[in-house]
Amino acid sequence: MAVVDEVSSWLAVPADEVDRSFAGERERIVAAITALNTAAADGPGPVADRARYAQQLLLSRIYQTVMHIADHPTAEGSLLLHEVTRLLETATMEAEDAHLAPGILDEAPEDPKLFLSWLKTLVRGHQAYKHPYYTEFINREATREDLRTYVIQESLIDGRFDDLLAMMQVGTVGASKMEIANNYWDEMGNGDPSAVHTHLFNKIYEVFDVRAEDLEAAMTTADLHSGNLAVLLCRYRRLYPEAVGFLGMAEWLAPDRFRNVVQAWERLGLPEVGIVYHRLHITVDSKHAAGWFHNVVVPSARSTSMRRAIARGALWRVNSSARHLDERLELALSGSGRLPQTVS
């Protein structure tokens, strides 16, 4: 964790000061991050597990500099921080690509509408589509504390979905831009500040007394990884088609998953104010998924490169989600709630 702590300490320092102070340390820092990435990619085992946690924790902390407006200087724009970020991002993407079935992207049909049908069929048969973490555990067994843990773990995507949409729409045109704009305006409560979706999501924090300082400590490697993938795909224009696939699947899977959350909420008799967000998204996300598929996916899927990238992003979402939910279910059933992070 030494390099994680060192780079994290830069984040509240002005970018030019970081680059000036650490110019002579570049080779050492790059070597340390490269070693961290190599350890994280070195198969299963406690050393690799600790490295992956450190890797994703550092990337998540760095992303805070581009996802929040700070009341103090930050290292955003630092050349050295950018190099560190790109090393972490590249390793994260390579690791996610390793989970793609060989040749799967080559199977995508050329016709955009057939491509959409193929992609939806592929996901319907995926483990993530109706995962037992939702259909069995959350729906029937989850306790109040289980739901508190669930909300914290979802915060890195649900808690900032509006910002993800805002980032990924830059440079779009026509039907795609209008669909993303419509989706974003819904996230903004259609102009009603009390109905802004992030505001509604934060109401769940009030029910469970979740504080800002509770969040990072409760995150597992898989939690951090899911949030990092979303930011990574939405912040770069070259990864726009991957973001189309990733967020499209997030929208499509949400209504069925949230029905199980609502069922658990009602079963436990929790305050109604905390479930407004999930009730709303059962309807809204069904509508947005349909619009996203036909106004964003289909118009974008007119070239081989775009189809492959959209499918890549969609599979990144369901593959990472399945691993994430497998972990959550294992932890929930073991009673531990989260993986122990034995990082020293």
PDB file of N, CA and C in Angstrom, residues 1-13 57-59 61-62 81 216:
ATOM      1  N   MET A   1       0.816  -1.210   0.000  1.00  0.00           N
ATOM      2  CA  MET A   1       0.000   0.000   0.000  1.00  0.00           C
ATOM      3  C   MET A   1       0.854   1.267   0.000  1.00  0.00           C
ATOM      4  N   ALA A   2       2.171   1.143   0.059  1.00  0.00           N
ATOM      5  CA  ALA A   2       3.003   2.346   0.161  1.00  0.00           C
ATOM      6  C   ALA A   2       2.770   3.286  -1.014  1.00  0.00           C
ATOM      7  N   VAL A   3       2.745   2.741  -2.230  1.00  0.00           N
ATOM      8  CA  VAL A   3       2.558   3.611  -3.396  1.00  0.00           C
ATOM      9  C   VAL A   3       1.142   4.159  -3.434  1.00  0.00           C
ATOM     10  N   VAL A   4       0.154   3.395  -2.957  1.00  0.00           N
ATOM     11  CA  VAL A   4      -1.229   3.883  -2.892  1.00  0.00           C
ATOM     12  C   VAL A   4      -1.303   5.083  -1.955  1.00  0.00           C
ATOM     13  N   ASP A   5      -0.701   4.958  -0.778  1.00  0.00           N
ATOM     14  CA  ASP A   5      -0.714   6.062   0.176  1.00  0.00           C
ATOM     15  C   ASP A   5       0.045   7.274  -0.361  1.00  0.00           C
ATOM     16  N   GLU A   6       1.166   7.004  -1.033  1.00  0.00           N
ATOM     17  CA  GLU A   6       1.967   8.124  -1.548  1.00  0.00           C
ATOM     18  C   GLU A   6       1.206   8.890  -2.619  1.00  0.00           C
ATOM     19  N   VAL A   7       0.666   8.179  -3.605  1.00  0.00           N
ATOM     20  CA  VAL A   7      -0.060   8.866  -4.674  1.00  0.00           C
ATOM     21  C   VAL A   7      -1.330   9.510  -4.119  1.00  0.00           C
ATOM     22  N   SER A   8      -2.006   8.860  -3.200  1.00  0.00           N
ATOM     23  CA  SER A   8      -3.209   9.441  -2.595  1.00  0.00           C
ATOM     24  C   SER A   8      -2.895  10.767  -1.911  1.00  0.00           C
ATOM     25  N   SER A   9      -1.701  10.872  -1.344  1.00  0.00           N
ATOM     26  CA  SER A   9      -1.329  12.105  -0.644  1.00  0.00           C
ATOM     27  C   SER A   9      -1.152  13.281  -1.597  1.00  0.00           C
ATOM     28  N   TRP A  10      -0.981  13.000  -2.883  1.00  0.00           N
ATOM     29  CA  TRP A  10      -0.843  14.090  -3.859  1.00  0.00           C
ATOM     30  C   TRP A  10      -2.181  14.741  -4.195  1.00  0.00           C
ATOM     31  N   LEU A  11      -3.258  14.035  -3.998  1.00  0.00           N
ATOM     32  CA  LEU A  11      -4.521  14.401  -4.632  1.00  0.00           C
ATOM     33  C   LEU A  11      -5.078  15.745  -4.175  1.00  0.00           C
ATOM     34  N   ALA A  12      -4.650  16.207  -3.011  1.00  0.00           N
ATOM     35  CA  ALA A  12      -5.078  17.521  -2.532  1.00  0.00           C
ATOM     36  C   ALA A  12      -3.975  18.569  -2.699  1.00  0.00           C
ATOM     37  N   VAL A  13      -3.061  18.291  -3.623  1.00  0.00           N
ATOM     38  CA  VAL A  13      -1.942  19.199  -3.901  1.00  0.00           C
ATOM     39  C   VAL A  13      -2.096  19.724  -5.325  1.00  0.00           C
ATOM     40  N   LEU A  57      -8.525   0.642  -5.392  1.00  0.00           N
ATOM     41  CA  LEU A  57      -8.686   1.701  -4.407  1.00  0.00           C
ATOM     42  C   LEU A  57      -8.004   2.975  -4.872  1.00  0.00           C
ATOM     43  N   LEU A  58      -6.785   2.851  -5.383  1.00  0.00           N
ATOM     44  CA  LEU A  58      -6.061   4.031  -5.848  1.00  0.00           C
ATOM     45  C   LEU A  58      -6.765   4.652  -7.042  1.00  0.00           C
ATOM     46  N   LEU A  59      -7.204   3.829  -7.986  1.00  0.00           N
ATOM     47  CA  LEU A  59      -7.895   4.381  -9.153  1.00  0.00           C
ATOM     48  C   LEU A  59      -9.187   5.081  -8.722  1.00  0.00           C
ATOM     49  N   ARG A  61      -9.791   6.542  -5.855  1.00  0.00           N
ATOM     50  CA  ARG A  61      -9.434   7.820  -5.220  1.00  0.00           C
ATOM     51  C   ARG A  61      -9.043   8.866  -6.256  1.00  0.00           C
ATOM     52  N   ILE A  62      -8.302   8.442  -7.263  1.00  0.00           N
ATOM     53  CA  ILE A  62      -7.925   9.381  -8.327  1.00  0.00           C
ATOM     54  C   ILE A  62      -9.164   9.903  -9.032  1.00  0.00           C
ATOM     55  N   LEU A  81       0.384  12.344 -12.394  1.00  0.00           N
ATOM     56  CA  LEU A  81      -0.843  11.662 -11.980  1.00  0.00           C
ATOM     57  C   LEU A  81      -1.547  11.060 -13.193  1.00  0.00           C
ATOM     58  N   GLU A 216     -15.890   4.413   1.740  1.00  0.00           N
ATOM     59  CA  GLU A 216     -14.690   3.746   1.226  1.00  0.00           C
ATOM     60  C   GLU A 216     -14.337   2.506   2.038  1.00  0.00           C
TER      61      GLU A 216
END
